[in-house]
DNA sequence: CACACGTTAGTGAACACTAACAAAGATAAT
DNA sequence: ATTATCTTTGTTAGTGTTCACTAACGTGTG
């Protein structure tokens, strides 16, 4: 899908957005960081917009394993634990993701981009919602709470944790703190 | 604090960020929207950065009543309900806030702005944490869950709800959906 | 000799911001 | 009451800088 150079460009773009904000994502900055000229970039992407589309595509590819791993668990609560820990593991390994992935607002003015980003997010939410509903039917998850609320709680707290981790300058261990969050969520989901 | 014109400029800036993204927040766009010339803006704010500082200050002022109202409740769970509903009420009345207020990343490259925004957020979090801890001591909130986790769940799910509301084009009623979220959270907090 | 991938040099447009000037209202001395 | 002056808030016309992007050209490889 991506050539080596294209991947390098996308990774550099993510790095710049993470460290300097999207306002400083310019062709010049990407080119300088890589060490090639600006027109050279246009050999690999037709426009700046194409690079941003590449960024979202890159996220999709990198995040996919987190969803595939879910198949391995049978119990619903284990699936939820897996959902959280696998996502946090990937973000932990790619710290620059944290500052970019949950700031949909960054891509706001480009209809196509916001749509692409939303689709990616909604896909995750739908998968989690299915897990929760199935878990409620099998009595592994309490049924007196709206399934949509449970999804919002899981994803919302997970996102906030990532945001806090990123904003704090990665001062704490994301996976350790994620384990605590996960254990508490499992405790909340079980009883009732 | 703000003159009438300054307030108009800040409100216009928020409107532009919400509808066109921060990349399109330009002096020209603000001036055109208001119907004055660009240099006229500089009579009221020294620079574009000062306008962005004004945006954050404006949020602080508008959000303050949500925190003040908390004093009226005695029970911890009622305080939490109040925290959620009052915040959602204000955002519901100012829909443009939704797209701007939870996208800290927008202000990323300006150290001062990110600090100001973080301070505002952290203040809310600290207040909620105090409420939760007091509630746990008084046995109004279950104590087998980390207080920090509870805060993350409440704020995280609230923020996600607002983001979803904003992204969906305000297709659902924020306060109604917030009431459901709030009831479910109270249910989760009580037992144990 | 074709093609992939790079270069230098430059395009017009948009950006934040400024210099210089104008008009209106308030203040205050005559 | 009239005049003079200051302040506030606007204007037009520009500044230099940076932006995304392009034209034309080089060079090494199959």
Short mmCIF file of N, CA and C (backbone and C1' of nucleotides) in Angstrom, two decimals, chain C residues 13-29:
data_model
loop_
_atom_site.label_atom_id
_atom_site.label_comp_id
_atom_site.label_asym_id
_atom_site.label_seq_id
_atom_site.Cartn_x
_atom_site.Cartn_y
_atom_site.Cartn_z
P DA C 13 -3.22 35.07 -7.76
"O5'" DA C 13 -3.46 34.47 -6.31
"C5'" DA C 13 -3.49 33.04 -6.15
"C4'" DA C 13 -3.49 32.71 -4.67
"C3'" DA C 13 -4.30 33.68 -3.81
"O3'" DA C 13 -5.11 32.92 -2.91
"C1'" DA C 13 -2.09 33.53 -2.98
P DA C 14 -6.23 33.65 -2.04
"O5'" DA C 14 -5.62 33.53 -0.57
"C5'" DA C 14 -5.16 32.27 -0.11
"C4'" DA C 14 -4.36 32.48 1.15
"C3'" DA C 14 -5.03 33.43 2.15
"O3'" DA C 14 -5.17 32.78 3.41
"C1'" DA C 14 -2.76 34.04 1.79
P DC C 15 -5.90 33.51 4.61
"O5'" DC C 15 -4.68 33.97 5.52
"C5'" DC C 15 -3.82 32.96 6.06
"C4'" DC C 15 -2.57 33.59 6.61
"C3'" DC C 15 -2.81 34.76 7.54
"O3'" DC C 15 -3.05 34.27 8.85
"C1'" DC C 15 -0.96 35.17 6.07
P DA C 16 -3.81 35.18 9.92
"O5'" DA C 16 -2.62 36.02 10.55
"C5'" DA C 16 -1.53 35.36 11.15
"C4'" DA C 16 -0.47 36.38 11.52
"C3'" DA C 16 -0.93 37.45 12.49
"O3'" DA C 16 0.11 37.74 13.43
"C1'" DA C 16 -0.22 38.46 10.47
P DC C 17 -0.19 38.74 14.66
"O5'" DC C 17 0.25 40.14 14.01
"C5'" DC C 17 1.54 40.23 13.39
"C4'" DC C 17 1.64 41.53 12.62
"C3'" DC C 17 1.19 42.81 13.35
"O3'" DC C 17 2.34 43.59 13.61
"C1'" DC C 17 0.59 42.81 11.05
P DT C 18 2.24 44.99 14.40
"O5'" DT C 18 2.36 46.05 13.22
"C5'" DT C 18 3.39 45.95 12.27
"C4'" DT C 18 3.39 47.16 11.35
"C3'" DT C 18 3.09 48.49 12.04
"O3'" DT C 18 3.98 49.46 11.51
"C1'" DT C 18 1.60 48.19 10.26
P DA C 19 4.29 50.79 12.32
"O5'" DA C 19 4.19 51.89 11.18
"C5'" DA C 19 4.56 51.56 9.83
"C4'" DA C 19 3.99 52.60 8.88
"C3'" DA C 19 3.76 53.98 9.48
"O3'" DA C 19 4.12 54.97 8.52
"C1'" DA C 19 1.71 53.15 8.67
P DA C 20 4.16 56.52 8.92
"O5'" DA C 20 2.79 57.07 8.31
"C5'" DA C 20 2.44 56.72 6.97
"C4'" DA C 20 1.03 57.22 6.68
"C3'" DA C 20 0.69 58.56 7.36
"O3'" DA C 20 0.14 59.45 6.41
"C1'" DA C 20 -0.96 56.94 7.84
P DC C 21 -0.24 60.97 6.84
"O5'" DC C 21 -1.83 60.91 6.75
"C5'" DC C 21 -2.45 60.21 5.66
"C4'" DC C 21 -3.87 59.85 6.04
"C3'" DC C 21 -4.72 61.02 6.59
"O3'" DC C 21 -5.88 61.14 5.81
"C1'" DC C 21 -5.02 59.08 7.85
P DA C 22 -6.86 62.42 5.98
"O5'" DA C 22 -8.16 61.77 6.61
"C5'" DA C 22 -8.95 60.85 5.84
"C4'" DA C 22 -10.19 60.46 6.63
"C3'" DA C 22 -10.95 61.65 7.23
"O3'" DA C 22 -12.34 61.35 7.19
"C1'" DA C 22 -10.32 60.19 8.96
P DA C 23 -13.37 62.53 7.00
"O5'" DA C 23 -14.52 62.11 8.01
"C5'" DA C 23 -14.89 60.73 8.12
"C4'" DA C 23 -15.36 60.45 9.54
"C3'" DA C 23 -16.13 61.60 10.19
"O3'" DA C 23 -17.25 61.06 10.86
"C1'" DA C 23 -14.39 60.91 11.60
P DA C 24 -18.57 62.01 11.01
"O5'" DA C 24 -19.10 61.61 12.45
"C5'" DA C 24 -18.95 60.25 12.91
"C4'" DA C 24 -18.61 60.28 14.38
"C3'" DA C 24 -19.31 61.40 15.16
"O3'" DA C 24 -20.13 60.83 16.16
"C1'" DA C 24 -17.01 61.26 15.72
P DG C 25 -21.17 61.76 16.98
"O5'" DG C 25 -20.64 61.62 18.47
"C5'" DG C 25 -20.18 60.35 18.93
"C4'" DG C 25 -19.35 60.53 20.19
"C3'" DG C 25 -19.94 61.54 21.18
"O3'" DG C 25 -19.92 60.99 22.48
"C1'" DG C 25 -17.70 62.14 20.63
P DA C 26 -20.59 61.76 23.70
"O5'" DA C 26 -19.31 62.13 24.58
"C5'" DA C 26 -18.42 61.10 25.00
"C4'" DA C 26 -17.20 61.71 25.64
"C3'" DA C 26 -17.52 62.74 26.74
"O3'" DA C 26 -16.73 62.44 27.89
"C1'" DA C 26 -16.09 63.72 25.10
P DT C 27 -16.92 63.30 29.22
"O5'" DT C 27 -15.68 64.32 29.14
"C5'" DT C 27 -14.40 63.82 28.79
"C4'" DT C 27 -13.39 64.95 28.77
"C3'" DT C 27 -13.59 66.03 29.86
"O3'" DT C 27 -12.35 66.29 30.48
"C1'" DT C 27 -13.48 67.05 27.72
P DA C 28 -12.31 67.10 31.85
"O5'" DA C 28 -11.75 68.51 31.36
"C5'" DA C 28 -10.69 68.56 30.40
"C4'" DA C 28 -10.59 69.95 29.82
"C3'" DA C 28 -10.91 71.10 30.80
"O3'" DA C 28 -9.97 72.14 30.62
"C1'" DA C 28 -12.16 71.36 28.87
P DA C 29 -9.53 73.07 31.83
"O5'" DA C 29 -8.92 74.35 31.08
"C5'" DA C 29 -7.99 74.16 30.00
"C4'" DA C 29 -8.28 75.16 28.89
"C3'" DA C 29 -8.35 76.63 29.34
"O3'" DA C 29 -7.59 77.42 28.44
"C1'" DA C 29 -10.31 76.05 28.16
#
